[in-house]
Short mmCIF file of C-alpha atoms and ligand atoms in Angstrom, two decimals:
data_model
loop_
_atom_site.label_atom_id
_atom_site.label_comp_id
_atom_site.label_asym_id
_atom_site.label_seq_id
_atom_site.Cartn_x
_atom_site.Cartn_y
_atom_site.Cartn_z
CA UNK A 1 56.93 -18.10 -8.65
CA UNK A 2 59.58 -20.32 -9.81
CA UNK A 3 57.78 -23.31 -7.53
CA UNK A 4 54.81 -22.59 -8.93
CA UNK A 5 56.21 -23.08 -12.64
CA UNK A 6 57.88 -26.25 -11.54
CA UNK A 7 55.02 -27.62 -10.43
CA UNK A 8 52.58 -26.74 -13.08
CA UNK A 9 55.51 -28.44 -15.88
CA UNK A 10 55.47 -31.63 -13.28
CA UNK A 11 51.80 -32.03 -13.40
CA UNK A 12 51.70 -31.09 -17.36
CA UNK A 13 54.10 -33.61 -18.01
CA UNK A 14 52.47 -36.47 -15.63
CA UNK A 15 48.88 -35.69 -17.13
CA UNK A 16 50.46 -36.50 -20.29
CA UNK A 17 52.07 -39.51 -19.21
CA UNK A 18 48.87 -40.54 -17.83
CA UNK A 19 46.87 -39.99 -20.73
CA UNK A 20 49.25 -41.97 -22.95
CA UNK A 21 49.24 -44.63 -20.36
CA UNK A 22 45.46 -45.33 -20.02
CA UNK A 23 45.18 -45.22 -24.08
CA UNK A 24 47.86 -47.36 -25.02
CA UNK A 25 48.92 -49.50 -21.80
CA UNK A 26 51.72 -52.25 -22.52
CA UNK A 27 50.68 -55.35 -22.19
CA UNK A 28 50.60 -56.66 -18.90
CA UNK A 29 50.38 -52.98 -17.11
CA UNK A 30 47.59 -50.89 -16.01
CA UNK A 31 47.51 -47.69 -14.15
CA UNK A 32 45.30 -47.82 -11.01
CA UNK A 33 43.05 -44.49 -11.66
CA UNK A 34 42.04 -44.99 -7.91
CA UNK A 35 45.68 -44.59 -6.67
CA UNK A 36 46.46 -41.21 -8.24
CA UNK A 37 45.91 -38.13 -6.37
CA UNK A 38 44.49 -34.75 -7.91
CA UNK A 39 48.15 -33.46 -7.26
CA UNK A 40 49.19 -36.97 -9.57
CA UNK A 41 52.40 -37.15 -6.74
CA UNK A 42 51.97 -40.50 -6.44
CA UNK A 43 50.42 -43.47 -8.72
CA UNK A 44 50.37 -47.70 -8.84
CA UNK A 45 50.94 -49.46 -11.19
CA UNK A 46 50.23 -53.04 -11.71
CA UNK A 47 51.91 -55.33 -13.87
CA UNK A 48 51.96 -58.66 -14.55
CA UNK A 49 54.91 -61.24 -14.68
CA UNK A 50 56.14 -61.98 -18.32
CA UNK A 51 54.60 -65.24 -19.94
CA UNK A 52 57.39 -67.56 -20.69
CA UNK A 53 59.61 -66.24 -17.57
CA UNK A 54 59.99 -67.35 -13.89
CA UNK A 55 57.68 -64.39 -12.71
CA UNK A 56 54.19 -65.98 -15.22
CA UNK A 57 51.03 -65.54 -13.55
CA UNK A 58 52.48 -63.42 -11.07
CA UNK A 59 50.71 -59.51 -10.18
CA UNK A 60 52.71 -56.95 -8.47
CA UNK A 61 52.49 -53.60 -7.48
CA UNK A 62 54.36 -50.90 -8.03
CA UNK A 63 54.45 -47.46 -6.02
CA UNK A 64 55.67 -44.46 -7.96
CA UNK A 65 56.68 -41.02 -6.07
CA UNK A 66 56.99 -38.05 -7.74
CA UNK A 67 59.03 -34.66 -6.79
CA UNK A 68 58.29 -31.29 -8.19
CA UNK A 69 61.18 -31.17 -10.07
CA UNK A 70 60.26 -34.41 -11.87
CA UNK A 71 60.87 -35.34 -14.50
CA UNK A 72 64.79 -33.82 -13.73
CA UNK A 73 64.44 -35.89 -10.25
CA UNK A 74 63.83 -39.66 -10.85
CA UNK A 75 60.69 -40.91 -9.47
CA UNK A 76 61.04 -42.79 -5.94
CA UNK A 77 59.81 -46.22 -7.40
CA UNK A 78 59.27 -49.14 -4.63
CA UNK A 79 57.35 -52.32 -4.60
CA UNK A 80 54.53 -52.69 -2.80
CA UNK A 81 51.44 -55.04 -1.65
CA UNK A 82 51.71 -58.49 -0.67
CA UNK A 83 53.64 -60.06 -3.37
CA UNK A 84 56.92 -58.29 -3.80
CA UNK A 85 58.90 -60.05 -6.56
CA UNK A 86 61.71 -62.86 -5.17
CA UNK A 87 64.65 -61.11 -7.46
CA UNK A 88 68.23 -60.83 -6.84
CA UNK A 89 67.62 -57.00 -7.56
CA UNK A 90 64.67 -57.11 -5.01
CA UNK A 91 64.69 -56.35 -1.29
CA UNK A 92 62.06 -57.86 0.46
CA UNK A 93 60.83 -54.34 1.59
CA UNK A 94 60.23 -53.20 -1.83
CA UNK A 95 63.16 -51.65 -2.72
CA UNK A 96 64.81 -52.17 -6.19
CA UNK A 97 68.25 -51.73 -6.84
CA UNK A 98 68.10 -50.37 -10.68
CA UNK A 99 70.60 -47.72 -11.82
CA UNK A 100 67.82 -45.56 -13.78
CA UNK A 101 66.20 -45.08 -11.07
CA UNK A 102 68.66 -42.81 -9.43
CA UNK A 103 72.38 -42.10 -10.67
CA UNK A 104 71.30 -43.33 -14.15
CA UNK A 105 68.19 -41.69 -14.43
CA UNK A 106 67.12 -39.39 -17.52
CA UNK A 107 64.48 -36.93 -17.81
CA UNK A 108 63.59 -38.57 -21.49
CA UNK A 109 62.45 -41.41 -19.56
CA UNK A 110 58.99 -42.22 -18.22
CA UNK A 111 56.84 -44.17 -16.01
CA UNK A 112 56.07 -46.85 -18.83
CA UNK A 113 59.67 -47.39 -19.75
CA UNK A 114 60.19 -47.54 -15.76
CA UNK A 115 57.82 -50.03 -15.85
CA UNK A 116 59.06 -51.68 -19.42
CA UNK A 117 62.70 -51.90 -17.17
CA UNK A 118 61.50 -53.60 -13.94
CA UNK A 119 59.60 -56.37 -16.34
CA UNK A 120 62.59 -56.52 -18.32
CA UNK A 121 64.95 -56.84 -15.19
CA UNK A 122 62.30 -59.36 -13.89
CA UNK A 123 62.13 -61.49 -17.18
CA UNK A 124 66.15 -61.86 -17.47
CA UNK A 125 66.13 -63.75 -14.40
CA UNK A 126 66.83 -67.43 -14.31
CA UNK A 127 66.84 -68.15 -10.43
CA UNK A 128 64.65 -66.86 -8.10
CA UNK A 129 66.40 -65.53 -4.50
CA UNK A 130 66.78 -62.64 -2.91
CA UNK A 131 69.83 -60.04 -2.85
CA UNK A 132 72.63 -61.66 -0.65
CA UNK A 133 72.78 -58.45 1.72
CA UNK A 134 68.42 -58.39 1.95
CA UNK A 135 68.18 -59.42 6.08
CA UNK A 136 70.62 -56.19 6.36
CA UNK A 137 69.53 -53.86 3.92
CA UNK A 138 66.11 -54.35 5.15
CA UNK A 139 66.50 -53.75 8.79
CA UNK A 140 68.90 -50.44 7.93
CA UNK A 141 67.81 -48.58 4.83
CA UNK A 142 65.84 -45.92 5.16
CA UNK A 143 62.24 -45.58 4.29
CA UNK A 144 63.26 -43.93 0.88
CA UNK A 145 65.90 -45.87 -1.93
CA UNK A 146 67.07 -42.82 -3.53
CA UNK A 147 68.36 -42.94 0.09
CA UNK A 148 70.58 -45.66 -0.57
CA UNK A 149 73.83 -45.62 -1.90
CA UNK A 150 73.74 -48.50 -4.78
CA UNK A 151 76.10 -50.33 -5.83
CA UNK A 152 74.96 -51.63 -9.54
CA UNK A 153 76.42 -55.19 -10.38
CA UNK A 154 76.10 -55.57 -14.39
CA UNK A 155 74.88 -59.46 -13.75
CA UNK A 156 71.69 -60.35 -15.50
CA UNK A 157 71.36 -62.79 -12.34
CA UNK B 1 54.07 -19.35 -54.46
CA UNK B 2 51.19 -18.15 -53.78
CA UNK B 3 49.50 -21.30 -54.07
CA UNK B 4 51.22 -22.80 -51.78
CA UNK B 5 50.88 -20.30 -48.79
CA UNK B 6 47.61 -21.37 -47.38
CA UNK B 7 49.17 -24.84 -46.96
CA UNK B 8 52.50 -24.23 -45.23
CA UNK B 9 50.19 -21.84 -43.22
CA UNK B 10 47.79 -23.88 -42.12
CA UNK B 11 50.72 -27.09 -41.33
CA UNK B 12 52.65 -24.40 -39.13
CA UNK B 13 49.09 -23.80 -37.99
CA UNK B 14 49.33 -27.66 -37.15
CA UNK B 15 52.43 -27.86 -35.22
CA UNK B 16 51.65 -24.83 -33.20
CA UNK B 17 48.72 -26.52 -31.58
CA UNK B 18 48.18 -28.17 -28.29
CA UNK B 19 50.46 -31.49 -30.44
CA UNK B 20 48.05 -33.81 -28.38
CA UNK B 21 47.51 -36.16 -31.69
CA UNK B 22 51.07 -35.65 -33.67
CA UNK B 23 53.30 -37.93 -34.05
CA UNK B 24 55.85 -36.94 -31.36
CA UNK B 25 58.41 -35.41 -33.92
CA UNK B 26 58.29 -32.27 -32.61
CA UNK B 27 58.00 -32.58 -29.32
CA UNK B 28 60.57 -31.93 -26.79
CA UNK B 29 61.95 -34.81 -25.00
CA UNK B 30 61.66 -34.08 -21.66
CA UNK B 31 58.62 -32.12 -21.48
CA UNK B 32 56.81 -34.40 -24.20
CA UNK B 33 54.77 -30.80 -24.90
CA UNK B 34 55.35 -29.23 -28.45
CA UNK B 35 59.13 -27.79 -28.04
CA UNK B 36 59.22 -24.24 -27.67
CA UNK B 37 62.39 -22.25 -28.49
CA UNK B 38 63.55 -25.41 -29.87
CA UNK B 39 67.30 -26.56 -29.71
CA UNK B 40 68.57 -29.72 -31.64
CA UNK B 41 71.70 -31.56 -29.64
CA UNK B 42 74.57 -32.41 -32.18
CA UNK B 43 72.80 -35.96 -31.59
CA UNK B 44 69.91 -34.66 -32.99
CA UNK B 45 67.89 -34.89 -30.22
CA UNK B 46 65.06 -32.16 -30.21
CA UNK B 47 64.36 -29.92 -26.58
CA UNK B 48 62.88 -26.93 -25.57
CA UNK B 49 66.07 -24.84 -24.70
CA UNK B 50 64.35 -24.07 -21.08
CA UNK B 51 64.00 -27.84 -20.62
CA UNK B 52 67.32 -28.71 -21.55
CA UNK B 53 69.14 -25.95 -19.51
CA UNK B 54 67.29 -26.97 -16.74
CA UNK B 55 68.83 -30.53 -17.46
CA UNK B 56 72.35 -29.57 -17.85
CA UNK B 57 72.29 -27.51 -14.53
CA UNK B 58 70.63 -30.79 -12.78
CA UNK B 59 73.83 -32.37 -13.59
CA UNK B 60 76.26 -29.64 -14.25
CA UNK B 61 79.37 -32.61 -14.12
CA UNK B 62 77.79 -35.09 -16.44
CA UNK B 63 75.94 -33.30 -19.04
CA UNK B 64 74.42 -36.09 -21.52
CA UNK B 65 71.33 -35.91 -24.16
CA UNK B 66 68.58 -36.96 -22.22
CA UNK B 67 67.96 -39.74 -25.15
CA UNK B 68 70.85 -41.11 -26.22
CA UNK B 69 73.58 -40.08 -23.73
CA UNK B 70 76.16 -38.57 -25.98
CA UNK B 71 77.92 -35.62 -24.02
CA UNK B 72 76.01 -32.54 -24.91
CA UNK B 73 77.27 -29.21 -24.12
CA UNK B 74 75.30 -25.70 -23.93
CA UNK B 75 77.86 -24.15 -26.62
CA UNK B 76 76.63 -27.08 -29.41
CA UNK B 77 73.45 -26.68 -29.49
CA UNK B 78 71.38 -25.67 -32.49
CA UNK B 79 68.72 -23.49 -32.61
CA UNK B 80 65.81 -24.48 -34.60
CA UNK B 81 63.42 -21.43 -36.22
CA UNK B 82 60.59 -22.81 -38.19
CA UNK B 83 58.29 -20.52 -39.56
CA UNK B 84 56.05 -20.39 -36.77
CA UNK B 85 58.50 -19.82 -34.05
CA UNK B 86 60.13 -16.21 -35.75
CA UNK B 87 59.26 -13.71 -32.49
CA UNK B 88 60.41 -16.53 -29.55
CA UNK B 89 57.11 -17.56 -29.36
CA UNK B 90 54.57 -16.02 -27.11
CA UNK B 91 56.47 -15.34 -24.31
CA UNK B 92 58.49 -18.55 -24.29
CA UNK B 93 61.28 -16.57 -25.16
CA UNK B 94 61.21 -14.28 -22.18
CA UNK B 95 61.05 -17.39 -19.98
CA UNK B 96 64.14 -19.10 -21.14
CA UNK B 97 65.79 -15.54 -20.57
CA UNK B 98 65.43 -15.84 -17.14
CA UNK B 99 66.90 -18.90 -16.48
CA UNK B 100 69.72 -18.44 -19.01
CA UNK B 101 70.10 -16.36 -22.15
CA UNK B 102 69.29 -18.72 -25.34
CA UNK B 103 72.40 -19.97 -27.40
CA UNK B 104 72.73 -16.97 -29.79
CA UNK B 105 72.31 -14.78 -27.25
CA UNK B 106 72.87 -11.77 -29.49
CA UNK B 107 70.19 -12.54 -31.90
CA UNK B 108 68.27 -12.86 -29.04
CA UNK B 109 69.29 -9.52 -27.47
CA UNK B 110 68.52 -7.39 -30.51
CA UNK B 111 65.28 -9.18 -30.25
CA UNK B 112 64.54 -8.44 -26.97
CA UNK B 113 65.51 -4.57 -27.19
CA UNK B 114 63.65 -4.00 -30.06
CA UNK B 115 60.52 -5.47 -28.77
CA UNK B 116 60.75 -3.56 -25.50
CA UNK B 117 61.05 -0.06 -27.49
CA UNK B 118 58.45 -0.83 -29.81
CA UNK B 119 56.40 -2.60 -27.48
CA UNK B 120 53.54 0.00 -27.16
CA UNK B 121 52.85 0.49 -31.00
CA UNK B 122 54.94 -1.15 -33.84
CA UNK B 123 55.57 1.01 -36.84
CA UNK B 124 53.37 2.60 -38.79
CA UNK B 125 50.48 1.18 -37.33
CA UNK B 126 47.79 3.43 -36.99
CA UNK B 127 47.96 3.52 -32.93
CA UNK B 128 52.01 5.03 -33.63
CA UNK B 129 50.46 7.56 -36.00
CA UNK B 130 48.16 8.31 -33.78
CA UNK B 131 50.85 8.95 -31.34
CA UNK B 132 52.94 10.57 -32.91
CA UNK B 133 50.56 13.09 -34.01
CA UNK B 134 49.77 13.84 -30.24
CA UNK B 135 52.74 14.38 -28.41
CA UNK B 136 53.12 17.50 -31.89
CA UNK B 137 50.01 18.41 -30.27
CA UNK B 138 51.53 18.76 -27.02
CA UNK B 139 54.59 20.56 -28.48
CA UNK B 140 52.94 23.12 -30.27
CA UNK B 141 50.54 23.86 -27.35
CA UNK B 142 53.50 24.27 -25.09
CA UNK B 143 55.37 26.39 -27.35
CA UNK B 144 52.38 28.80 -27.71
CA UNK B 145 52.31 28.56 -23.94
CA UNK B 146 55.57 30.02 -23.77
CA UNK B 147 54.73 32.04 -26.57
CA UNK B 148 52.13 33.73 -24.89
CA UNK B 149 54.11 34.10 -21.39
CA UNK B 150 56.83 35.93 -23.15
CA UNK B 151 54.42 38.56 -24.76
CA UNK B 152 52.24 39.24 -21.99
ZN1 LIG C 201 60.40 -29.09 -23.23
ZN1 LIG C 202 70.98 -37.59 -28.15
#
């Protein structure tokens, strides 16, 4: 019984999330409606890079995960496709090492200020290389990044 | 006063609705839905109280407001009762007992007792009356049951 609640709460919320999202997208950001499941467990998103910042004219695609107990469980957020974003906070599989999305995380937030963080992480940068550890990381995280135990450096890059 | 009744009644009319065009004022922070059994944080942050508990017990060693996070404790929370939220809502209330008694949990006892005992028919509706009249009905044909045993 309790599952069920959780679940129906989950896909309240989402719907909602969704709805706002395809009336009143920020700029640069779009939902893909094809993505998203009757269940709504998983969506992309695609952005665009910032104009006036290292990432302009660049598209990306972003993979969000969702849990039955969101929004008390952070999303599993990842990059996907075949431009992943060359970032300091980037791994080359995807993975993003951002504190809201796990330890950090807060059930007032949402997919668009998700979103609204990655292009603001993105847009702070001012040189363009991957995380020191990437070659590593890649080869031995696991599939998931809530996996990973992060450690969150407070440089803008 | 009178005047003004239908107004206030049809605004709580207003908030009480599905809140998918208001402005967001009164709608719970994590759920985004129209808070029911609203609690304010000493923040001011607005919640449903089941939303929020669920929150705190998510992360019972670093309880923060969801919004602004300023440490937020179950004990300072204020309960909000506008004038369409009186009875705990429909069933809302009964929820959030479940999963952990709300704040002034002996407003919210007295609540819940009186309810349960008066659940069939409130007072002096017409259904009580009605009632009433037939379990004297019963009593006076039992008596004259017994009545009538003892004579014969
Ligand atoms: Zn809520
Ligand atoms: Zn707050």
């Amino acid at each position: 019984m309790l599952c069920g609640a959780t679940m129906a709460s989950m896909q309240k919320r989402l719907q909602k999330e969704l709805l706002a999202l395809q009336r009143d997208p920020p700029p640069g950001m779009k939902v893909d409606e094809k993505s998203i499941q009757a269940s709504l467990t998983q969506w992309i998103v695609d952005m665009e890079g910032a104009s006036g910042t290292l990432y302009e004219g660049e598209r990306f695609q972003l993979l969000f995960k969702f849990s039955s107990r969101y929004p008390f469980d952070s999303p599993e957020v990842v990059f996907i496709g075949d431009n992943i974003p060359v970032h300091p906070h980037v791994y080359s599989n995807g993975h993003i090492c951002l504190s809201i999305l796990t330890e950090d995380w807060s059930p007032a937030l949402s997919v668009q200020s998700v979103c609204l963080s990655i292009v603001s992480m993105l847009s702070s940068c001012k040189d363009k290389k991957r995380p020191p550890d990437n070659a590593l990381y890649v080869r031995t995280c696991d599939k998931n990044p809530k996996k990973t135990k992060w450690w969150y450096h407070d440089d803008n890059c | 006063l009178c005047s003004l009744l239908p107004q206030a009644f049809s605004a709580s009319q207003w908030s009480a609705g599905d809140g998918g065009d208001t402005d967001g004022t009164f709608e719970c922070n994590i759920c985004l839905d129209t808070a029911k059994d609203a609690v304010i944080s000493l923040c001011g942050h607005l919640f449903c109280w089941p939303c929020l508990h669920q929150w705190l017990e998510t992360r019972p060693n670093r309880q923060v407001c969801p919004v602004c996070k300023a440490g937020i404790s179950r004990d300072k929370v204020i309960p909000l009762y506008g004038r369409g939220s009186f009875g705990f809502g429909d069933g809302g209330f009964q929820m959030s007992f479940g999963i952990g008694a709300f704040p002034f949990g002996f407003i919210a006892t007295a609540f819940n007792m009186n309810e349960g005992r008066d659940a069939p028919a409130a007072a002096g509706t017409q259904q009580q009356t009605d009632e009433q009249f037939l379990s004297r009905l019963f009593f006076y044909v039992a008596l004259f049951l017994m009545l009538w045993l003892f004579i014969a």
